[in-house]
């Protein structure tokens, strides 16, 4: 069995067993299991936290890492739960904050933060058509599951490869757009900005579309509130200058992560382009 098959059947196994145990038990079990076994990604998280939070103690970082794994387990379980949820039941789990005066059409920007999956799903269920960009998964079966779950309640999905052309079509149809632009990107696709006082590359796609079509960028995030989620609008602005827009997006990401450091998806090499050698080192906290 190769890794692609293992990832799919592992997902299907989790999908089955979570029905037999209390949710909180499964979150703790899967989170602790990931923390113990996933040394490769744990090293990436450790490097990221050292670069972002040099002032935090090893004990503080260790607690954050453990919580990151539990939050990822929580998101996975909620993703499975939400596969068959009705629009009405979904909206019962959501409190919208700051959406009173949202524009008719906008570029919605978020990060791999909190429950980013529920951000677009709840928006589509409440406010109407939104098209989001996704990266096609290597496993076709798993990719089919994910696309099917995401493309409900007025949410359309656009594959990342060649996405800009499709996004332009969506905007011309009057649709809202949802983008995740927080991860490190290739040099020819990114623009330099600052994140936690470190140089990083970030996608300018939201800024480019915002400026081209004179649409506001709405920065929105899903924050856990007990057994529910609070989907908030953190910032709304138009783009006159691409660089300033990207800088502002990065600053908002940083503000959210400072407040909730364990809610960010630190598994990816956020600082890779300028600090690649750090990820080759053994990192311990």
XYZ file of N, CA and C in Angstrom:
855
model
N 0.850 -1.203 0.000
C 0.000 0.000 0.000
C 0.883 1.250 0.000
N 0.682 2.148 -0.966
C 1.472 3.377 -1.002
C 0.853 4.438 -0.088
N 1.552 5.581 0.032
C 1.100 6.623 0.968
C -0.255 7.194 0.569
N -0.498 7.316 -0.748
C -1.776 7.870 -1.211
C -2.943 6.998 -0.749
N -2.770 5.676 -0.889
C -3.816 4.756 -0.437
C -3.950 4.791 1.076
N -2.810 4.852 1.754
C -2.821 4.869 3.218
C -3.567 6.093 3.743
N -3.333 7.247 3.129
C -3.991 8.473 3.586
C -5.499 8.387 3.408
N -5.928 7.787 2.296
C -7.371 7.663 2.048
C -8.024 6.695 3.027
N -7.431 5.516 3.171
C -8.033 4.521 4.064
C -7.904 4.932 5.530
N -6.849 5.675 5.838
C -6.730 6.220 7.189
C -7.850 7.198 7.486
N -8.154 8.035 6.501
C -9.262 8.991 6.637
C -10.591 8.263 6.798
N -10.822 7.224 5.984
C -12.079 6.470 6.061
C -12.198 5.731 7.391
N -11.058 5.275 7.920
C -11.069 4.598 9.222
C -11.483 5.570 10.322
N -10.896 6.770 10.292
C -11.262 7.791 11.281
C -12.733 8.155 11.142
N -13.196 8.240 9.908
C -14.601 8.553 9.639
C -15.530 7.546 10.318
N -15.106 6.291 10.361
C -15.924 5.243 10.982
C -15.834 5.277 12.507
N -14.614 5.368 13.039
C -14.459 5.195 14.490
C -14.975 6.378 15.301
N -15.043 7.569 14.707
C -15.500 8.719 15.499
C -16.966 8.600 15.895
N -17.692 7.707 15.235
C -19.110 7.525 15.589
C -19.271 6.693 16.858
N -18.204 6.028 17.292
C -18.292 5.136 18.452
C -17.791 5.770 19.748
N -17.173 6.933 19.658
C -16.579 7.546 20.844
C -17.007 9.006 20.970
N -16.994 9.542 22.193
C -17.319 10.962 22.375
C -16.349 11.846 21.587
N -16.845 12.942 21.090
C -16.047 13.836 20.250
C -14.790 14.319 20.965
N -14.925 14.754 22.203
C -13.774 15.293 22.934
C -12.704 14.227 23.142
N -13.139 12.989 23.382
C -12.186 11.883 23.532
C -11.390 11.694 22.247
N -12.080 11.717 21.095
C -11.407 11.505 19.819
C -10.464 12.655 19.484
N -10.852 13.864 19.830
C -9.972 15.017 19.598
C -8.673 14.849 20.375
N -8.793 14.500 21.649
C -7.604 14.319 22.487
C -6.772 13.124 22.030
N -7.453 12.028 21.682
C -6.741 10.817 21.259
C -5.964 11.062 19.967
N -6.638 11.584 18.947
C -5.978 11.818 17.660
C -4.918 12.906 17.764
N -5.204 13.944 18.550
C -4.231 15.017 18.732
C -2.969 14.530 19.413
N -3.126 13.756 20.476
C -1.963 13.210 21.191
C -1.199 12.217 20.327
N -1.938 11.412 19.552
C -1.296 10.438 18.666
C -0.451 11.147 17.610
N -1.003 12.202 17.025
C -0.257 12.973 16.042
C 0.985 13.608 16.640
N 0.843 14.138 17.832
C 1.979 14.783 18.510
C 3.101 13.782 18.767
N 2.748 12.567 19.143
C 3.748 11.546 19.462
C 4.423 10.994 18.206
N 3.649 10.752 17.157
C 4.160 10.038 15.984
C 4.681 10.927 14.860
N 4.164 12.131 14.733
C 4.455 12.964 13.558
C 5.698 13.829 13.762
N 6.850 13.195 13.832
C 8.085 13.932 14.125
C 8.488 14.892 13.009
N 8.216 14.519 11.760
C 8.617 15.356 10.625
C 7.917 16.710 10.660
N 6.584 16.689 10.769
C 5.838 17.955 10.773
C 5.986 18.681 12.102
N 6.200 17.933 13.148
C 6.424 18.562 14.453
C 7.704 19.396 14.420
N 8.685 18.929 13.666
C 9.922 19.694 13.518
C 9.664 21.000 12.770
N 8.813 20.946 11.735
C 8.445 22.153 10.982
C 7.740 23.148 11.899
N 6.802 22.660 12.701
C 6.082 23.534 13.634
C 7.051 24.179 14.607
N 7.973 23.387 15.121
C 8.968 23.884 16.080
C 9.797 25.015 15.475
N 10.269 24.821 14.238
C 11.052 25.860 13.554
C 10.214 27.123 13.378
N 8.982 26.954 12.921
C 8.092 28.101 12.717
C 7.880 28.896 14.001
N 7.633 28.190 15.091
C 7.390 28.874 16.366
C 8.647 29.582 16.865
N 9.812 28.979 16.649
C 11.057 29.636 17.052
C 11.291 30.920 16.259
N 10.917 30.904 14.977
C 11.087 32.095 14.144
C 10.040 33.160 14.461
N 8.823 32.727 14.749
C 7.732 33.679 14.994
C 7.708 34.191 16.427
N 8.047 33.323 17.368
C 7.937 33.676 18.791
C 9.242 33.405 19.545
N 10.325 34.094 19.188
C 11.595 33.851 19.885
C 11.529 34.187 21.373
N 10.555 35.022 21.747
C 10.439 35.435 23.150
C 9.732 34.402 24.020
N 9.047 33.439 23.410
C 8.316 32.445 24.201
C 9.254 31.359 24.722
N 8.945 30.854 25.892
C 9.762 29.797 26.496
C 9.514 28.465 25.798
N 10.400 27.503 26.029
C 10.229 26.171 25.449
C 8.939 25.534 25.931
N 8.605 25.737 27.188
C 7.382 25.165 27.745
C 6.147 25.758 27.070
N 6.157 27.057 26.827
C 5.035 27.705 26.132
C 4.872 27.138 24.723
N 5.981 26.978 24.025
C 5.933 26.453 22.660
C 5.478 25.001 22.646
N 5.923 24.228 23.629
C 5.509 22.827 23.713
C 3.996 22.720 23.883
N 3.439 23.563 24.721
C 1.985 23.571 24.934
C 1.244 23.969 23.658
N 1.797 24.949 22.942
C 1.181 25.387 21.681
C 1.180 24.243 20.667
N 2.316 23.536 20.558
C 2.417 22.435 19.594
C 1.392 21.347 19.898
N 1.268 20.978 21.162
C 0.287 19.952 21.544
C -1.127 20.398 21.184
N -1.411 21.676 21.413
C -2.753 22.192 21.114
C -2.986 22.259 19.602
N -1.943 22.548 18.845
C -2.067 22.590 17.381
C -2.549 21.245 16.853
N -1.968 20.161 17.365
C -2.377 18.826 16.923
C -3.818 18.523 17.318
N -4.220 18.945 18.498
C -5.603 18.717 18.930
C -6.578 19.558 18.101
N -6.175 20.765 17.773
C -7.038 21.610 16.941
C -7.173 21.047 15.527
N -6.084 20.471 15.019
C -6.156 19.841 13.699
C -7.094 18.633 13.737
N -7.014 17.847 14.824
C -7.922 16.704 14.995
C -9.367 17.180 15.085
N -9.581 18.267 15.804
C -10.928 18.854 15.911
C -11.459 19.246 14.541
N -10.627 19.911 13.745
C -11.055 20.339 12.408
C -11.369 19.148 11.504
N -10.548 18.092 11.615
C -10.785 16.889 10.817
C -12.125 16.255 11.178
N -12.388 16.133 12.469
C -13.647 15.536 12.925
C -14.832 16.399 12.503
N -14.689 17.712 12.623
C -15.784 18.601 12.215
C -15.996 18.561 10.701
N -14.928 18.417 9.956
C -15.051 18.294 8.502
C -15.882 17.061 8.153
N -15.605 15.956 8.842
C -16.357 14.718 8.616
C -17.810 14.895 9.045
N -18.020 15.518 10.194
C -19.383 15.756 10.684
C -20.188 16.622 9.716
N -19.518 17.605 9.140
C -20.217 18.574 8.282
C -20.493 18.065 6.870
N -19.966 16.890 6.535
C -20.170 16.349 5.184
C -21.651 16.159 4.861
N -22.428 15.797 5.878
C -23.846 15.513 5.649
C -24.763 16.474 6.402
N -24.204 17.544 6.913
C -25.001 18.478 7.704
C -25.931 19.296 6.799
N -27.087 19.645 7.306
C -28.007 20.491 6.544
C -27.598 21.950 6.688
N -28.084 22.780 5.786
C -27.786 24.210 5.854
C -28.260 24.805 7.176
N -29.442 24.393 7.610
C -30.019 24.931 8.850
C -29.178 24.541 10.060
N -28.756 23.266 10.120
C -27.943 22.802 11.247
C -26.564 23.461 11.244
N -26.022 23.669 10.054
C -24.722 24.340 9.955
C -24.811 25.750 10.524
N -25.828 26.495 10.116
C -25.955 27.887 10.554
C -26.247 27.999 12.046
N -26.791 26.947 12.640
C -26.997 26.944 14.095
C -25.668 26.942 14.843
N -24.616 26.462 14.182
C -23.289 26.380 14.802
C -22.483 27.663 14.631
N -23.020 28.626 13.875
C -22.246 29.804 13.487
C -22.829 31.087 14.062
N -21.940 31.929 14.575
C -22.295 33.303 14.941
C -21.487 34.231 14.034
N -22.167 35.027 13.230
C -21.485 35.961 12.332
C -21.289 37.296 13.039
N -20.066 37.798 13.016
C -19.738 39.061 13.679
C -19.097 40.010 12.666
N -19.678 41.196 12.497
C -19.115 42.198 11.605
C -19.597 42.105 10.177
N -20.606 41.286 9.914
C -21.116 41.096 8.560
C -22.303 42.004 8.243
N -22.620 42.926 9.156
C -23.816 43.758 8.977
C -23.747 44.621 7.718
N -22.565 45.118 7.407
C -22.430 46.050 6.280
C -21.467 45.534 5.213
N -21.444 44.222 5.032
C -20.536 43.680 4.018
C -21.009 44.083 2.622
N -20.068 44.290 1.695
C -20.441 44.693 0.333
C -21.147 43.567 -0.414
N -21.829 43.932 -1.488
C -22.567 42.952 -2.289
C -21.623 41.936 -2.919
N -20.449 42.388 -3.322
C -19.451 41.497 -3.922
C -18.078 41.867 -3.395
N -17.268 40.861 -3.076
C -15.957 41.141 -2.490
C -15.011 39.964 -2.693
N -13.740 40.227 -2.400
C -12.712 39.192 -2.347
C -12.536 38.832 -0.874
N -12.960 37.653 -0.483
C -12.840 37.225 0.913
C -11.515 36.496 1.106
N -10.738 36.992 2.049
C -9.407 36.448 2.306
C -9.359 35.876 3.714
N -8.822 34.673 3.825
C -8.595 34.089 5.139
C -7.266 33.351 5.116
N -6.917 32.755 6.244
C -5.685 31.986 6.373
C -6.034 30.566 6.798
N -5.043 29.701 6.809
C -5.232 28.363 7.379
C -5.243 28.530 8.899
N -6.364 28.999 9.362
C -6.509 29.443 10.746
C -7.883 29.027 11.256
N -7.940 28.575 12.522
C -9.218 28.147 13.066
C -9.806 27.062 12.182
N -11.087 27.140 11.912
C -11.733 26.187 11.003
C -11.987 26.891 9.676
N -10.939 26.980 8.854
C -11.066 27.725 7.597
C -12.068 27.056 6.644
N -12.257 25.750 6.775
C -13.228 25.064 5.919
C -14.645 25.591 6.151
N -14.953 25.873 7.407
C -16.316 26.289 7.740
C -16.566 27.753 7.376
N -15.500 28.518 7.157
C -15.652 29.934 6.814
C -16.413 30.101 5.498
N -15.936 29.426 4.448
C -16.600 29.549 3.141
C -17.947 28.846 3.126
N -18.025 27.685 3.777
C -19.269 26.911 3.787
C -20.394 27.696 4.459
N -20.086 28.308 5.588
C -21.107 29.073 6.312
C -21.469 30.355 5.567
N -20.473 30.981 4.910
C -20.755 32.187 4.127
C -21.727 31.864 2.995
N -21.442 30.796 2.252
C -22.321 30.416 1.154
C -23.726 30.103 1.630
N -23.823 29.434 2.775
C -25.130 29.072 3.330
C -25.928 30.299 3.758
N -25.227 31.319 4.222
C -25.896 32.512 4.762
C -26.081 33.620 3.730
N -25.045 33.870 2.917
C -25.042 35.085 2.104
C -25.104 34.858 0.596
N -24.855 33.652 0.109
C -24.959 33.425 -1.325
C -23.668 32.983 -1.979
N -23.627 33.048 -3.287
C -22.584 32.425 -4.094
C -21.181 32.926 -3.771
N -20.280 31.963 -3.522
C -18.863 32.264 -3.337
C -18.059 31.137 -3.979
N -17.038 31.491 -4.735
C -16.164 30.517 -5.382
C -14.808 30.530 -4.694
N -14.323 29.347 -4.321
C -13.056 29.240 -3.599
C -12.042 28.462 -4.426
N -10.765 28.699 -4.148
C -9.680 28.004 -4.834
C -9.153 26.897 -3.930
N -8.888 25.734 -4.516
C -8.336 24.636 -3.731
C -7.194 23.978 -4.495
N -6.285 23.362 -3.737
C -5.205 22.591 -4.355
C -5.655 21.141 -4.465
N -5.599 20.610 -5.668
C -6.019 19.227 -5.905
C -5.151 18.270 -5.106
N -5.773 17.366 -4.355
C -5.042 16.398 -3.549
C -4.465 15.295 -4.423
N -3.359 14.702 -3.967
C -2.684 13.671 -4.750
C -3.530 12.403 -4.885
N -4.313 12.098 -3.845
C -5.154 10.907 -3.883
C -6.502 11.247 -4.521
N -6.823 10.680 -5.682
C -8.077 11.026 -6.377
C -9.328 10.763 -5.543
N -9.346 9.655 -4.801
C -10.520 9.323 -3.988
C -10.713 10.338 -2.871
N -9.608 10.691 -2.218
C -9.679 11.667 -1.137
C -10.037 13.042 -1.682
N -9.481 13.364 -2.850
C -9.793 14.644 -3.487
C -11.281 14.749 -3.805
N -11.856 13.652 -4.287
C -13.286 13.626 -4.606
C -14.133 13.873 -3.357
N -13.722 13.270 -2.240
C -14.442 13.454 -0.972
C -14.410 14.920 -0.543
N -13.226 15.514 -0.630
C -13.039 16.892 -0.177
C -13.810 17.868 -1.063
N -13.719 17.698 -2.373
C -14.421 18.589 -3.305
C -15.926 18.498 -3.101
N -16.426 17.292 -2.931
C -17.861 17.092 -2.717
C -18.336 17.798 -1.458
N -17.532 17.707 -0.396
C -17.908 18.340 0.868
C -17.847 19.858 0.783
N -16.866 20.381 0.060
C -16.691 21.834 -0.025
C -17.708 22.497 -0.949
N -18.128 21.790 -1.979
C -18.967 22.418 -3.009
C -20.452 22.245 -2.711
N -20.881 22.807 -1.599
C -22.295 22.805 -1.208
C -22.687 24.205 -0.755
N -23.965 24.416 -0.580
C -24.477 25.669 -0.014
C -23.957 26.902 -0.755
N -24.044 26.879 -2.078
C -23.634 28.021 -2.918
C -22.124 28.211 -3.019
N -21.354 27.191 -2.649
C -19.896 27.285 -2.745
C -19.422 26.548 -3.995
N -18.699 27.261 -4.861
C -18.089 26.646 -6.032
C -16.604 26.454 -5.788
N -16.014 25.420 -6.381
C -14.587 25.157 -6.175
C -13.829 25.287 -7.490
N -12.666 25.927 -7.415
C -11.808 26.161 -8.577
C -10.432 25.586 -8.269
N -9.935 24.718 -9.155
C -8.614 24.134 -8.937
C -7.532 25.213 -9.061
N -6.522 25.120 -8.206
C -5.478 26.145 -8.133
C -4.765 26.350 -9.468
N -4.484 25.258 -10.176
C -3.806 25.367 -11.467
C -4.706 26.087 -12.466
N -4.259 27.231 -12.944
C -5.050 28.020 -13.885
C -6.215 28.748 -13.250
N -6.119 28.958 -11.931
C -7.255 29.518 -11.182
C -7.570 30.963 -11.546
N -6.572 31.766 -11.860
C -6.797 33.196 -12.074
C -7.809 33.452 -13.195
N -7.706 32.698 -14.265
C -8.636 32.854 -15.387
C -10.070 32.541 -14.955
N -10.229 31.487 -14.161
C -11.560 31.096 -13.684
C -12.096 32.093 -12.662
N -11.207 32.651 -11.848
C -11.625 33.651 -10.865
C -12.167 34.903 -11.553
N -11.519 35.294 -12.624
C -11.986 36.455 -13.397
C -13.393 36.194 -13.932
N -13.622 34.989 -14.440
C -14.958 34.626 -14.928
C -15.990 34.710 -13.805
N -15.611 34.205 -12.630
C -16.524 34.213 -11.483
C -16.889 35.633 -11.077
N -15.888 36.498 -11.040
C -16.128 37.893 -10.662
C -17.065 38.565 -11.661
N -16.846 38.296 -12.947
C -17.697 38.897 -13.979
C -19.144 38.403 -13.892
N -19.333 37.231 -13.277
C -20.687 36.700 -13.058
C -21.337 37.293 -11.805
N -20.551 38.073 -11.044
C -21.076 38.675 -9.827
C -20.879 37.846 -8.580
N -20.066 36.785 -8.674
C -19.833 35.924 -7.518
C -18.828 36.552 -6.555
N -18.920 36.186 -5.284
C -17.866 36.486 -4.328
C -16.737 35.474 -4.522
N -15.542 35.851 -4.077
C -14.368 34.994 -4.203
C -13.786 34.745 -2.814
N -13.367 33.502 -2.558
C -12.709 33.170 -1.297
C -11.309 32.644 -1.544
N -10.308 33.260 -0.906
C -8.911 32.884 -1.135
C -8.160 32.660 0.172
N -7.317 31.629 0.175
C -6.339 31.392 1.240
C -4.987 31.818 0.686
N -4.391 32.851 1.252
C -3.159 33.386 0.654
C -2.008 33.467 1.656
N -2.085 32.712 2.740
C -1.113 32.875 3.824
C 0.142 32.029 3.669
N 0.122 30.969 2.862
C 1.259 30.063 2.817
C 2.392 30.584 1.946
N 3.594 30.034 2.205
C 4.745 30.336 1.363
C 4.430 29.928 -0.072
N 4.965 30.666 -1.024
C 4.682 30.369 -2.427
C 5.965 30.423 -3.242
N 5.903 29.977 -4.478
C 7.073 30.012 -5.352
C 7.479 31.459 -5.615
N 8.771 31.657 -5.882
C 9.293 33.016 -6.058
C 8.597 33.754 -7.195
N 8.277 33.037 -8.277
C 7.634 33.692 -9.425
C 6.136 33.913 -9.215
N 5.591 33.416 -8.093
C 4.166 33.580 -7.809
C 3.911 34.470 -6.595
N 4.972 34.778 -5.847
C 4.790 35.507 -4.596
C 5.374 36.900 -4.614
N 5.072 37.625 -3.570
C 5.600 38.970 -3.375
C 6.139 39.057 -1.949
N 7.255 39.723 -1.777
C 7.887 39.787 -0.457
C 7.090 40.677 0.491
N 6.917 40.189 1.707
C 6.266 40.972 2.751
C 6.888 40.592 4.090
N 6.346 41.129 5.169
C 6.893 40.859 6.506
C 5.848 40.149 7.349
N 6.297 39.126 8.067
C 5.425 38.319 8.917
C 6.199 37.992 10.181
N 5.745 38.495 11.318
C 6.459 38.324 12.588
C 7.915 38.796 12.478
N 8.086 39.966 11.859
C 9.401 40.595 11.700
C 10.369 39.774 10.843
N 9.833 38.862 10.056
C 10.656 38.050 9.151
C 10.165 38.249 7.715
N 11.106 38.202 6.778
C 10.726 38.274 5.368
C 10.089 36.951 4.933
N 8.982 37.047 4.221
C 8.311 35.865 3.660
C 7.793 36.207 2.269
N 7.425 35.179 1.519
C 6.723 35.375 0.254
C 5.246 35.071 0.472
N 4.392 35.876 -0.133
C 2.950 35.678 -0.005
C 2.281 35.948 -1.347
N 1.235 35.219 -1.629
C 0.516 35.391 -2.896
C -0.157 36.764 -2.973
N 0.008 37.471 -4.101
C -0.662 38.762 -4.286
C -1.996 38.631 -5.018
N -2.486 37.397 -5.187
C -3.670 37.166 -6.028
C -4.884 37.967 -5.575
N -5.124 38.012 -4.266
C -6.277 38.771 -3.767
C -6.120 40.256 -4.071
N -4.908 40.767 -3.868
C -4.643 42.183 -4.121
C -4.803 42.522 -5.604
N -4.325 41.639 -6.466
C -4.420 41.868 -7.914
C -5.877 41.933 -8.358
N -6.679 40.986 -7.897
C -8.101 40.965 -8.266
C -8.853 42.146 -7.667
N -8.502 42.491 -6.444
C -9.141 43.625 -5.772
C -8.903 44.919 -6.545
N -7.670 45.120 -6.982
C -7.333 46.338 -7.718
C -7.936 46.327 -9.123
N -7.845 45.207 -9.804
C -8.316 45.110 -11.190
C -9.817 45.374 -11.304
N -10.590 44.845 -10.343
C -12.053 44.954 -10.422
C -12.637 45.931 -9.400
N -11.749 46.650 -8.712
C -12.178 47.626 -7.705
C -13.142 46.995 -6.688
N -12.770 45.815 -6.222
C -13.559 45.107 -5.214
C -12.839 45.154 -3.869
N -13.575 45.290 -2.775
C -12.925 45.311 -1.466
C -12.430 43.929 -1.057
N -11.368 43.916 -0.295
C -10.903 42.692 0.362
C -11.539 42.642 1.742
N -12.203 41.528 2.037
C -12.800 41.317 3.357
C -12.028 40.188 4.024
N -11.369 40.486 5.127
C -10.587 39.481 5.834
C -11.439 38.875 6.939
N -11.658 37.573 6.824
C -12.600 36.883 7.705
C -11.975 35.611 8.271
N -12.330 35.282 9.513
C -11.752 34.123 10.193
C -12.805 33.413 11.036
N -12.625 32.098 11.207
C -13.519 31.304 12.059
C -12.808 30.982 13.368
N -13.372 31.458 14.473
C -12.783 31.288 15.799
C -13.678 30.380 16.638
N -13.114 29.394 17.348
C -13.949 28.514 18.172
C -14.524 29.246 19.380
N -15.798 29.025 19.612
C -16.483 29.576 20.784
C -17.314 28.461 21.409
N -16.700 27.704 22.311
C -17.374 26.559 22.903
C -17.632 25.500 21.848
N -18.883 25.091 21.702
C -19.256 24.099 20.695
C -19.662 24.742 19.374
N -19.514 26.049 19.281
C -19.889 26.765 18.068
C -18.671 27.477 17.481
N -18.925 28.179 16.374
C -17.874 28.949 15.713
C -18.333 30.382 15.505
N -17.423 31.282 15.761
C -17.675 32.698 15.507
C -16.920 33.062 14.234
N -17.650 33.414 13.192
C -17.026 33.834 11.933
C -17.012 35.354 11.918
N -15.819 35.924 11.961
C -15.687 37.367 12.149
C -15.107 38.056 10.918
N -15.477 39.309 10.736
C -14.817 40.187 9.773
C -13.781 40.992 10.542
N -12.530 40.814 10.186
C -11.433 41.489 10.889
C -11.048 42.807 10.221
N -11.178 42.870 8.901
C -10.756 44.079 8.182
C -11.435 44.113 6.811
N -11.719 45.314 6.329
C -12.252 45.527 4.976
C -11.501 46.700 4.359
N -10.966 46.510 3.160
C -10.244 47.607 2.514
C -10.162 47.387 1.004
N -9.987 48.482 0.279
C -9.771 48.429 -1.168
C -8.269 48.447 -1.449
N -7.887 48.030 -2.644
C -6.479 47.964 -3.019
C -6.137 49.040 -4.041
N -5.291 49.987 -3.636
C -4.727 50.963 -4.568
C -3.318 50.549 -4.976
N -2.614 49.952 -4.022
C -1.230 49.546 -4.227
C -1.092 48.069 -3.846
N -0.584 47.245 -4.757
C -0.488 45.798 -4.534
C 0.371 45.479 -3.310
N 1.541 46.105 -3.226
C 2.448 45.826 -2.112
C 1.813 46.171 -0.768
N 1.199 47.339 -0.682
C 0.571 47.751 0.574
C -0.581 46.827 0.952
N -1.302 46.348 -0.045
C -2.410 45.430 0.206
C -1.907 44.102 0.773
N -0.845 43.562 0.167
C -0.265 42.307 0.654
C 0.287 42.491 2.064
N 0.958 43.620 2.302
C 1.487 43.914 3.642
C 0.368 43.968 4.677
N -0.739 44.576 4.297
C -1.868 44.702 5.228
C -2.481 43.335 5.529
N -2.607 42.513 4.499
C -3.125 41.159 4.714
C -2.224 40.382 5.675
N -0.919 40.465 5.446
C 0.031 39.757 6.298
C -0.043 40.247 7.742
N -0.223 41.551 7.906
C -0.317 42.131 9.248
C -1.553 41.623 9.982
N -2.673 41.519 9.278
C -3.903 41.004 9.895
C -3.728 39.536 10.279
N -3.094 38.752 9.397
C -2.803 37.358 9.747
C -2.002 37.298 11.048
N -0.975 38.124 11.115
C -0.109 38.140 12.294
C -0.886 38.502 13.556
N -1.752 39.491 13.458
C -2.551 39.905 14.618
C -3.431 38.768 15.120
N -4.066 38.055 14.201
C -4.922 36.935 14.587
C -4.110 35.818 15.231
N -2.953 35.527 14.667
C -2.128 34.429 15.171
C -1.526 34.770 16.529
N -1.172 36.022 16.740
C -0.665 36.427 18.053
C -1.712 36.193 19.140
N -2.973 36.438 18.787
C -4.059 36.260 19.748
C -4.392 34.783 19.956
N -4.285 33.994 18.872
C -4.617 32.561 18.945
C -3.501 31.753 18.268
N -2.312 31.654 18.860
C -1.182 31.004 18.179
C -1.390 29.527 17.865
N -2.207 28.838 18.649
C -2.419 27.407 18.405
C -3.506 27.141 17.367
N -4.184 28.200 16.902
C -5.222 28.022 15.888
C -4.667 28.116 14.468
N -3.392 28.470 14.330
C -2.819 28.563 12.992
C -2.271 27.204 12.566
N -2.322 26.948 11.272
C -1.840 25.688 10.698
C -0.334 25.824 10.440
N 0.444 25.614 11.485
C 1.888 25.805 11.417
C 2.607 24.638 10.740
N 1.880 23.693 10.160
C 2.493 22.502 9.573
C 3.269 22.806 8.292
N 2.981 23.914 7.626
C 3.694 24.221 6.385
C 4.897 25.127 6.674
N 5.846 25.120 5.760
C 7.088 25.876 5.961
C 6.870 27.339 5.569
N 6.256 28.059 6.464
C 5.862 29.447 6.212
C 7.051 30.330 5.830
N 8.200 30.127 6.446
C 9.364 31.005 6.242
C 10.386 30.398 5.273
N 9.989 29.392 4.517
C 10.923 28.576 3.742
C 11.808 29.372 2.794
N 11.265 30.322 2.061
C 12.039 30.981 1.005
C 13.279 31.693 1.542
N 13.165 32.322 2.695
C 14.288 33.091 3.239
C 15.017 32.373 4.379
N 14.429 31.301 4.897
C 15.036 30.603 6.037
C 15.019 29.090 5.821
N 15.250 28.674 4.584
C 15.134 27.249 4.251
C 16.067 26.380 5.082
N 17.263 26.879 5.378
C 18.234 26.078 6.123
C 17.760 25.748 7.534
N 16.871 26.578 8.087
C 16.368 26.331 9.444
C 15.553 25.041 9.510
N 14.880 24.714 8.415
C 14.030 23.519 8.403
C 14.833 22.228 8.266
N 16.125 22.348 7.934
C 16.992 21.171 7.843
C 17.586 20.802 9.196
N 17.435 21.694 10.164
C 17.999 21.460 11.493
C 17.020 20.702 12.384
N 17.580 19.975 13.328
C 16.756 19.294 14.328
C 16.288 20.327 15.333
N 14.983 20.426 15.494
C 14.418 21.448 16.376
C 13.723 20.783 17.552
N 14.024 21.247 18.745
C 13.392 20.697 19.946
C 12.917 21.819 20.855
N 11.779 21.586 21.503
C 11.287 22.527 22.519
C 10.914 21.746 23.768
